[in-house]
Short mmCIF file of C-alpha atoms in Angstrom, two decimals:
data_model
loop_
_atom_site.label_atom_id
_atom_site.label_comp_id
_atom_site.label_asym_id
_atom_site.label_seq_id
_atom_site.Cartn_x
_atom_site.Cartn_y
_atom_site.Cartn_z
CA MET W 1 48.51 -40.99 -20.05
CA LYS W 2 46.91 -38.95 -22.75
CA ARG W 3 44.24 -36.61 -21.39
CA SER W 4 40.97 -36.64 -23.28
CA THR W 5 39.64 -33.39 -24.65
CA ASP W 6 36.78 -35.11 -26.36
CA ASP W 7 33.40 -33.86 -25.12
CA ARG W 8 31.96 -37.31 -25.61
CA ASN W 9 34.25 -38.57 -22.88
CA THR W 10 33.16 -35.90 -20.35
CA LEU W 11 31.13 -37.44 -17.57
CA TYR W 12 27.72 -35.86 -16.97
CA GLU W 13 28.20 -36.04 -13.21
CA SER W 14 31.42 -34.10 -13.53
CA SER W 15 29.70 -31.09 -15.02
CA VAL W 16 26.20 -31.19 -13.55
CA PHE W 17 24.94 -31.95 -10.05
CA ASP W 18 21.23 -32.72 -10.03
CA LEU W 19 18.93 -32.30 -7.07
CA SER W 20 15.26 -33.00 -6.74
CA PHE W 21 12.72 -31.99 -4.16
CA ARG W 22 9.23 -33.16 -3.46
CA GLY W 23 6.38 -30.95 -2.36
CA THR W 24 3.04 -32.15 -1.08
CA SER W 25 -0.16 -30.52 0.02
CA ASN W 26 -2.37 -32.90 1.93
CA ASP W 27 -4.58 -30.13 3.28
CA LEU W 28 -4.66 -28.31 -0.06
CA SER W 29 -3.68 -25.20 1.82
CA THR W 30 -0.04 -25.49 2.80
CA VAL W 31 2.94 -27.07 1.10
CA LYS W 32 5.40 -29.46 2.73
CA VAL W 33 8.78 -29.54 1.02
CA TYR W 34 11.01 -32.58 1.43
CA THR W 35 14.76 -32.37 1.13
CA ASN W 36 16.98 -35.45 1.30
CA ARG W 37 16.65 -35.86 5.03
CA ASN W 38 14.41 -33.04 6.18
CA SER W 39 11.16 -31.30 5.44
CA PHE W 40 9.62 -27.92 6.05
CA GLN W 41 6.14 -26.52 5.76
CA ILE W 42 5.24 -23.27 3.98
CA GLU W 43 1.84 -21.61 4.28
CA LYS W 44 2.24 -18.56 2.10
CA GLN W 45 4.34 -17.31 -0.79
CA ILE W 46 4.52 -13.91 0.88
CA SER W 47 2.74 -12.19 3.74
CA PHE W 48 1.96 -8.49 3.88
CA ASP W 49 1.07 -8.77 7.55
CA SER W 50 3.96 -7.56 9.70
CA GLU W 51 2.80 -9.84 12.51
CA TYR W 52 2.72 -13.03 10.43
CA GLU W 53 5.21 -15.43 11.99
CA PRO W 54 5.77 -18.50 9.75
CA VAL W 55 8.50 -18.30 7.13
CA THR W 56 7.14 -17.62 3.64
CA SER W 57 8.44 -18.74 0.23
CA LEU W 58 9.82 -15.28 -0.42
CA GLU W 59 11.61 -15.21 2.92
CA TYR W 60 13.15 -18.61 2.28
CA PHE W 61 14.25 -17.31 -1.10
CA ALA W 62 15.82 -14.14 0.34
CA GLY W 63 17.41 -16.14 3.14
CA SER W 64 18.79 -18.56 0.59
CA VAL W 65 20.31 -15.74 -1.48
CA LEU W 66 21.87 -13.99 1.51
CA SER W 67 23.16 -17.16 3.14
CA SER W 68 24.62 -18.40 -0.16
CA ILE W 69 26.65 -15.20 -0.49
CA LEU W 70 27.82 -15.21 3.12
CA LEU W 71 28.60 -18.91 3.06
CA THR W 72 30.61 -18.69 -0.13
CA LEU W 73 32.69 -15.97 1.52
CA LEU W 74 33.22 -18.11 4.60
CA GLU W 75 34.14 -21.16 2.53
CA GLN W 76 36.69 -19.24 0.52
CA SER W 77 37.97 -17.65 3.71
CA LYS W 78 38.64 -21.08 5.23
CA ARG W 79 40.55 -22.10 2.13
CA LYS W 80 42.78 -19.09 2.64
CA GLY W 81 43.34 -19.79 6.32
CA SER W 82 40.26 -18.11 7.79
CA VAL W 83 40.97 -14.57 6.71
CA ILE W 84 37.50 -13.32 7.64
CA GLU W 85 37.17 -12.47 11.32
CA GLU W 86 33.71 -10.87 11.33
CA LEU W 87 30.89 -11.06 8.81
CA GLU W 88 27.38 -9.68 8.47
CA GLY W 89 25.10 -9.03 5.53
CA VAL W 90 21.93 -7.10 4.74
CA LEU W 91 19.65 -7.93 1.83
CA ASN W 92 17.04 -5.60 0.35
CA LEU W 93 14.58 -6.93 -2.16
CA SER W 94 12.06 -5.11 -4.36
CA LEU W 95 9.02 -7.10 -5.42
CA GLU W 96 7.27 -5.45 -8.33
CA ASN W 97 3.51 -5.68 -8.92
CA PRO W 98 2.51 -7.09 -5.50
CA LEU W 99 -1.12 -6.06 -6.08
CA THR W 100 -1.46 -8.71 -8.77
CA MET W 101 -0.67 -11.29 -6.08
CA VAL W 102 -3.52 -10.15 -3.85
CA GLY W 103 -5.96 -10.16 -6.75
CA VAL W 104 -6.64 -6.45 -7.14
CA LYS W 105 -8.79 -5.97 -10.22
CA GLY W 106 -7.05 -3.80 -12.77
CA TYR W 107 -3.59 -5.17 -12.08
CA GLU W 108 -2.45 -7.85 -14.52
CA GLU W 109 1.31 -7.31 -14.59
CA GLU W 110 3.33 -10.31 -13.42
CA PRO W 111 4.76 -10.02 -9.94
CA ILE W 112 8.52 -10.18 -10.19
CA ILE W 113 11.56 -9.62 -8.01
CA ARG W 114 13.05 -6.71 -9.89
CA LYS W 115 16.00 -5.87 -7.71
CA ILE W 116 18.13 -7.33 -4.94
CA SER W 117 20.83 -5.39 -3.12
CA VAL W 118 23.17 -7.07 -0.70
CA THR W 119 25.60 -5.22 1.52
CA VAL W 120 28.23 -7.37 3.19
CA PHE W 121 30.13 -5.98 6.15
CA LEU W 122 33.28 -7.87 6.97
CA PHE W 123 36.49 -7.59 8.91
CA ALA W 124 39.60 -9.23 7.49
CA ASP W 125 43.24 -8.34 7.95
CA MET W 126 43.85 -7.58 4.29
CA GLU W 127 44.66 -4.56 2.16
CA ASP W 128 41.64 -2.98 0.45
CA HIS W 129 42.47 -4.17 -3.08
CA GLU W 130 43.31 -7.62 -1.76
CA LEU W 131 40.01 -7.80 0.08
CA ASP W 132 38.08 -6.72 -3.03
CA ASP W 133 39.79 -9.40 -5.11
CA PHE W 134 39.01 -11.98 -2.46
CA CYS W 135 35.34 -10.95 -2.06
CA PHE W 136 34.48 -10.73 -5.75
CA GLY W 137 36.40 -13.93 -6.43
CA ALA W 138 34.41 -15.68 -3.72
CA LEU W 139 31.14 -14.21 -4.99
CA ASN W 140 31.71 -15.82 -8.37
CA LYS W 141 31.53 -19.19 -6.64
CA SER W 142 27.97 -18.63 -5.42
CA PRO W 143 25.64 -20.51 -7.79
CA ILE W 144 22.63 -18.62 -6.54
CA TYR W 145 24.27 -15.24 -7.13
CA ASN W 146 25.54 -16.31 -10.55
CA THR W 147 22.07 -17.42 -11.58
CA LEU W 148 20.19 -14.40 -10.31
CA LYS W 149 22.60 -11.77 -11.60
CA ARG W 150 21.58 -12.83 -15.11
CA SER W 151 17.89 -12.31 -14.49
CA MET W 152 17.61 -9.13 -12.42
CA GLU W 153 19.34 -6.06 -11.13
CA PHE W 154 21.56 -7.55 -8.43
CA ASP W 155 24.06 -5.41 -6.55
CA VAL W 156 26.52 -6.70 -3.99
CA VAL W 157 28.56 -4.16 -2.06
CA PHE W 158 31.36 -5.09 0.33
CA LYS W 159 32.16 -2.79 3.23
CA LYS W 160 35.25 -3.32 5.30
CA LEU W 161 34.75 -3.00 9.03
CA LEU W 162 37.46 -0.93 10.64
CA MET I 1 -33.48 -14.32 2.55
CA SER I 2 -30.48 -15.31 0.47
CA LYS I 3 -27.52 -16.47 2.47
CA ASP I 4 -25.05 -16.09 -0.39
CA ARG I 5 -21.85 -14.45 0.68
CA MET I 6 -22.04 -10.70 0.51
CA LYS I 7 -19.49 -9.28 -1.87
CA VAL I 8 -17.74 -6.23 -0.49
CA GLY I 9 -15.46 -4.02 -2.59
CA ALA I 10 -12.45 -2.03 -1.47
CA VAL I 11 -9.84 0.00 -3.32
CA ILE I 12 -6.33 -1.21 -2.60
CA TYR I 13 -3.11 0.58 -3.48
CA ASP I 14 -0.91 -1.08 -0.87
CA PRO I 15 -0.94 -4.88 -0.41
CA ARG I 16 -0.69 -4.39 3.36
CA VAL I 17 -4.25 -3.01 3.34
CA THR I 18 -5.52 -6.47 2.37
CA VAL I 19 -4.56 -7.54 5.91
CA ILE I 20 -7.29 -5.22 7.25
CA TRP I 21 -9.87 -6.80 4.98
CA GLY I 22 -8.69 -10.27 5.97
CA ILE I 23 -9.37 -9.39 9.61
CA ILE I 24 -12.79 -7.97 8.73
CA ALA I 25 -13.68 -11.09 6.71
CA ASP I 26 -12.54 -13.37 9.58
CA PHE I 27 -14.58 -11.33 12.05
CA PHE I 28 -17.72 -11.54 9.93
CA LYS I 29 -17.22 -15.30 9.53
CA GLU I 30 -16.98 -15.67 13.33
CA GLU I 31 -20.22 -13.71 13.58
CA GLY I 32 -21.89 -16.13 11.15
CA LEU I 33 -21.92 -13.81 8.16
CA GLU I 34 -19.50 -14.75 5.42
CA ILE I 35 -18.28 -12.03 3.11
CA GLU I 36 -16.12 -12.07 0.02
CA CYS I 37 -13.73 -9.18 -0.45
CA VAL I 38 -13.20 -7.91 -3.98
CA PHE I 39 -10.30 -5.52 -4.51
CA TYR I 40 -10.13 -2.73 -7.08
CA LYS I 41 -7.32 -0.61 -8.46
CA ASP I 42 -9.31 2.61 -8.31
CA TYR I 43 -12.70 3.98 -7.29
CA GLU I 44 -14.03 4.29 -10.82
CA GLY I 45 -13.51 0.55 -11.27
CA GLN I 46 -15.15 -0.11 -7.93
CA VAL I 47 -18.23 1.97 -8.76
CA ASP I 48 -18.39 0.15 -12.12
CA GLY I 49 -18.22 -3.12 -10.15
CA LEU I 50 -21.06 -2.03 -7.88
CA MET I 51 -23.18 -0.90 -10.81
CA ASN I 52 -22.81 -4.21 -12.66
CA ARG I 53 -23.39 -6.18 -9.40
CA GLU I 54 -19.90 -7.63 -9.25
CA ILE I 55 -20.14 -6.48 -5.64
CA ASP I 56 -23.06 -5.73 -3.33
CA ILE I 57 -21.37 -3.22 -1.04
CA ALA I 58 -18.53 -0.78 -1.70
CA TRP I 59 -16.24 0.95 0.76
CA ASN I 60 -16.41 4.27 -1.04
CA SER I 61 -14.50 7.51 -0.88
CA PRO I 62 -16.80 10.56 -0.68
CA LEU I 63 -16.27 11.15 -4.41
CA ALA I 64 -17.05 7.51 -5.18
CA TRP I 65 -20.20 7.92 -3.08
CA LEU I 66 -21.15 10.91 -5.24
CA ASP I 67 -20.35 8.98 -8.42
CA THR I 68 -22.57 6.12 -7.22
CA TYR I 69 -25.29 8.52 -6.07
CA LEU I 70 -25.38 10.20 -9.47
CA ARG I 71 -25.19 6.96 -11.46
CA THR I 72 -28.06 5.44 -9.44
CA GLU I 73 -30.06 8.69 -9.48
CA GLY I 74 -29.86 8.85 -5.72
CA LYS I 75 -31.13 5.32 -5.14
CA CYS I 76 -27.94 3.76 -3.74
CA GLN I 77 -28.08 2.75 -0.09
CA MET I 78 -25.79 4.26 2.50
CA GLY I 79 -24.20 2.29 5.27
CA SER I 80 -21.76 3.04 8.07
CA MET I 81 -18.65 5.15 8.25
CA ARG I 82 -15.71 5.42 10.64
CA ASP I 83 -15.98 7.84 13.55
CA THR I 84 -12.99 9.62 12.00
CA ASP I 85 -14.85 10.06 8.71
CA ARG I 86 -17.22 12.56 10.29
CA ASP I 87 -16.63 16.29 10.59
CA ARG I 88 -13.38 16.62 8.77
CA LYS I 89 -12.11 19.93 7.37
CA THR I 90 -9.43 21.08 4.97
CA CYS I 91 -6.75 23.52 6.14
CA PHE I 92 -5.26 26.30 4.02
CA ILE I 93 -1.56 26.49 4.93
CA VAL I 94 0.87 29.34 4.25
CA LYS I 95 4.36 30.25 5.39
CA LYS I 96 4.24 32.31 8.55
CA ASP I 97 6.50 34.96 7.05
CA SER I 98 4.45 35.23 3.84
CA GLY I 99 2.29 38.06 5.09
CA ILE I 100 -0.81 36.13 3.98
CA THR I 101 -3.34 36.00 6.78
CA SER I 102 -6.65 35.34 5.05
CA LEU I 103 -8.12 33.82 1.91
CA ASP I 104 -8.19 37.22 0.26
CA GLY I 105 -4.41 37.27 0.48
CA LEU I 106 -4.37 34.31 -1.92
CA ARG I 107 -5.72 36.43 -4.77
CA GLY I 108 -3.25 36.25 -7.66
CA LYS I 109 -1.17 33.65 -5.84
CA THR I 110 -0.32 30.01 -6.62
CA ILE I 111 -2.02 27.38 -4.48
CA GLY I 112 -0.76 23.81 -4.21
CA PHE I 113 -3.51 21.18 -4.34
CA GLY I 114 -3.46 17.38 -4.10
CA ALA I 115 -4.58 15.00 -6.84
CA ILE I 116 -7.20 16.06 -9.39
CA ASP I 117 -9.80 13.78 -7.78
CA SER I 118 -9.02 14.46 -4.12
CA PRO I 119 -12.13 15.69 -2.31
CA GLN I 120 -10.21 17.11 0.64
CA ALA I 121 -7.16 18.41 -1.17
CA ARG I 122 -8.74 19.85 -4.29
CA LEU I 123 -12.49 19.73 -4.91
CA ILE I 124 -13.75 20.93 -1.52
CA PRO I 125 -11.12 23.65 -1.02
CA ILE I 126 -11.70 24.95 -4.56
CA ASN I 127 -15.40 25.15 -3.74
CA HIS I 128 -14.56 26.90 -0.47
CA LEU I 129 -12.50 29.50 -2.35
CA HIS I 130 -15.41 29.95 -4.76
CA GLN I 131 -17.79 30.50 -1.85
CA HIS I 132 -15.45 33.22 -0.61
CA GLY I 133 -15.16 35.05 -3.90
CA LEU I 134 -12.05 33.47 -5.39
CA GLU I 135 -12.92 31.89 -8.72
CA TYR I 136 -11.14 28.85 -10.13
CA GLU I 137 -8.76 29.62 -13.01
CA VAL I 138 -9.40 33.34 -12.52
CA ASP I 139 -8.36 34.58 -9.11
CA TYR I 140 -5.49 32.21 -8.35
CA THR I 141 -3.26 29.69 -10.10
CA GLU I 142 -3.76 26.02 -9.37
CA ARG I 143 -0.65 23.86 -9.00
CA ARG I 144 -1.73 20.27 -8.73
CA PHE I 145 0.22 17.36 -7.29
CA ASP I 146 -1.34 14.39 -9.03
CA ILE I 147 -0.17 11.49 -6.92
CA GLY I 148 -2.36 8.39 -7.00
CA VAL I 149 -5.02 9.65 -9.39
CA GLY I 150 -8.02 7.33 -9.17
CA LEU I 151 -7.59 6.91 -5.40
CA HIS I 152 -9.57 10.08 -4.62
CA GLY I 153 -6.89 11.44 -2.32
CA ASP I 154 -6.52 8.23 -0.27
CA HIS I 155 -2.78 8.49 -0.84
CA VAL I 156 -1.37 11.43 1.10
CA GLY I 157 1.48 11.89 -1.37
CA GLY I 158 -0.14 14.74 -3.32
CA GLU I 159 -0.97 16.69 -0.17
CA LEU I 160 2.51 16.21 1.22
CA ASP I 161 4.13 17.23 -2.07
CA ALA I 162 2.02 20.41 -2.01
CA ILE I 163 3.26 21.18 1.50
CA ARG I 164 6.84 20.46 0.43
CA ALA I 165 6.37 22.87 -2.50
CA LEU I 166 5.13 25.48 -0.03
CA GLU I 167 8.19 25.00 2.15
CA ALA I 168 10.40 25.29 -0.93
CA GLY I 169 8.69 28.51 -1.97
CA ASP I 170 7.27 27.03 -5.19
CA VAL I 171 3.67 27.78 -4.17
CA ASP I 172 2.18 30.45 -1.90
CA ALA I 173 -0.26 28.17 -0.09
CA ALA I 174 -1.16 24.50 0.16
CA VAL I 175 -4.25 22.61 1.23
CA THR I 176 -4.41 19.49 3.36
CA LEU I 177 -6.83 17.48 5.47
CA ASP I 178 -6.95 18.49 9.14
CA LEU I 179 -5.87 15.00 10.25
CA ASN I 180 -2.73 15.21 8.09
CA TRP I 181 -1.94 18.74 9.23
CA GLU I 182 -2.18 17.63 12.86
CA ALA I 183 -0.25 14.40 12.34
CA TRP I 184 2.57 16.05 10.39
CA GLN I 185 3.05 18.66 13.09
CA LYS I 186 3.18 15.97 15.78
CA ASP I 187 5.56 13.60 14.01
CA GLY I 188 7.90 16.31 12.75
CA THR I 189 7.16 15.82 9.06
CA ILE I 190 6.74 19.59 8.87
CA ASP I 191 8.18 22.44 10.90
CA ALA I 192 5.13 23.93 12.58
CA ASN I 193 7.12 27.06 13.46
CA GLN I 194 7.43 27.93 9.78
CA LEU I 195 3.84 27.27 8.65
CA ALA I 196 0.42 28.52 9.66
CA CYS I 197 -3.17 27.55 8.96
CA ILE I 198 -5.05 30.68 7.87
CA GLU I 199 -8.42 29.12 7.06
CA THR I 200 -10.40 25.92 7.27
CA THR I 201 -13.35 24.75 5.22
CA ALA I 202 -16.68 23.92 6.78
CA LEU I 203 -16.94 20.38 8.14
CA PHE I 204 -17.46 17.51 5.73
CA ASP I 205 -17.57 13.71 5.87
CA HIS I 206 -15.25 11.19 4.30
CA CYS I 207 -15.59 7.46 3.43
CA ILE I 208 -18.84 5.51 3.62
CA PHE I 209 -20.16 2.05 2.81
CA VAL I 210 -22.58 2.11 -0.12
CA ALA I 211 -24.83 -0.70 -1.34
CA HIS I 212 -26.40 -1.18 -4.75
CA PRO I 213 -30.06 -0.05 -4.89
CA ASP I 214 -31.19 -3.63 -5.60
CA PHE I 215 -29.18 -5.20 -2.78
CA SER I 216 -31.45 -6.45 0.00
CA THR I 217 -31.83 -3.64 2.55
CA GLU I 218 -32.35 -6.27 5.23
CA ARG I 219 -29.02 -7.89 4.41
CA PHE I 220 -27.30 -4.50 4.32
CA ARG I 221 -28.66 -3.79 7.82
CA GLU I 222 -27.37 -7.21 8.86
CA TRP I 223 -23.93 -6.16 7.56
CA ASP I 224 -24.11 -2.90 9.51
CA THR I 225 -25.20 -4.67 12.69
CA VAL I 226 -22.24 -7.05 12.61
CA LEU I 227 -19.85 -4.24 11.67
CA HIS I 228 -20.94 -2.23 14.69
CA ARG I 229 -20.11 -5.17 16.96
CA MET I 230 -16.44 -4.46 16.39
CA ASP I 231 -15.06 -3.35 19.69
CA TYR I 232 -11.92 -1.27 20.13
CA THR I 233 -11.32 -2.81 23.55
CA ASN I 234 -11.08 -6.24 21.89
CA GLU I 235 -7.38 -6.78 21.09
CA ALA I 236 -8.09 -8.60 17.81
CA HIS I 237 -10.43 -5.87 16.57
CA LYS I 238 -8.13 -3.09 17.78
CA LYS I 239 -5.40 -4.10 15.34
CA MET I 240 -7.71 -3.73 12.36
CA MET I 241 -9.30 -0.56 13.72
CA ASP I 242 -5.91 1.04 14.30
CA MET I 243 -4.82 0.16 10.79
CA GLU I 244 -8.00 1.58 9.32
CA GLY I 245 -7.88 4.62 11.61
CA LEU I 246 -11.04 4.36 13.68
CA LYS I 247 -12.20 3.59 17.18
CA GLU I 248 -15.83 2.99 16.34
CA TRP I 249 -18.09 2.41 13.34
CA VAL I 250 -20.86 5.00 13.30
CA GLU I 251 -24.06 5.50 11.36
CA GLY I 252 -23.55 6.87 7.88
CA ARG I 253 -25.03 10.14 6.67
CA ILE I 254 -24.94 12.03 3.42
CA THR I 255 -25.36 15.55 4.77
CA GLY I 256 -21.58 15.70 5.13
CA PHE I 257 -21.15 15.43 1.36
CA GLU I 258 -22.90 18.69 0.53
CA GLN I 259 -19.71 20.66 -0.13
CA LEU I 260 -18.50 17.93 -2.45
CA ARG I 261 -21.76 18.05 -4.40
CA GLU I 262 -21.40 21.81 -4.72
CA ALA I 263 -17.79 21.37 -5.87
CA ASN I 264 -18.90 18.86 -8.48
CA ASP I 265 -21.52 21.30 -9.76
CA TYR I 266 -19.00 24.16 -9.77
CA LEU I 267 -16.19 22.25 -11.50
CA LYS I 268 -18.51 19.91 -13.45
CA PHE I 269 -16.19 17.11 -12.32
CA PHE I 270 -18.40 14.25 -13.44
CA GLY I 271 -19.65 16.24 -16.40
CA ARG I 272 -23.25 15.72 -15.44
#
């Protein structure tokens, strides 16, 4: 069989996976986000109150970034026969211009996540160079990382647990 | 009497401070008096906002009080202050091994001050030196640490940088508010064995609520009355009061701003 190299024959579904989400606000105060089979409620984009308990948009975002990186490592590990034996990650995020968000007069600059740093601690029975190749190879399979690294300063450091 | 929401201004340099104002607004609502908080980047903007009636009441630094007092020709109304705003003093700090034991020992030396507009870490201590025969730009060299200009010394960064410069030997003395000097000794920010306080200024007052001259005095008293119902033994109030650094709201007074007025006259800070 002759393989097609013609772009016109490439199926859309083969190159793009589309998702859609619905968000509602019946009380005009909070937002309920619906996934395929679940939903979750968000009250605030961000909270500056250390005692505020509900998960905010920014926390979901950070959690999404960190979990995407850790999960991509775990997925790739399984494909290699579960090479990772222990895994933990820490994410630090710098939000620039937070005072614009709280409406301080005199601040007009757009709030933006300027920098994310992730440190991944992992134990795997591999040589250092082998582990680096594995980790960075796995990282390149994280769509969230690949998207964000183009729009901000995004550092990921891997530290081998001894 | 108008029951429109009172508009209260506050200067915010850290978004976490808005939590305090959220608690205050919720408390006033529970007490049947709704307020609207308006946040400003700096005190000059806040005093502008008060003057053009964008707000009715401003939580003012002592220098912002003076600015308002001068702009309204003394007609602005004074409200409450925190218990911790009363009877503050500035400390003159030197290294213990410097041999400097009094203000006179600072003659010809370099003194580290806070931001240009800090009442406690520049204006008042400069006036104190003047009162004791050391003239600005003549008898000593000023080294200023301009952190958070516009915040009137609310940010401790300038004072701490001055102390760090003293520790590093870059200046011969540094000035700082008594509360900071005490706190930094307790929490280990500074090594109290290496530094000594050789002089303190006379007592002065700090922040105060100020209302526009045309704002209803009756409504301003209503504001004060509700404010004074805050109770440190109430767990919900305690959180806000701890964050704002007070245990009790007390009656305001302007006698504690005398040194600042003298400093303004001496340095012609507002150019009036």
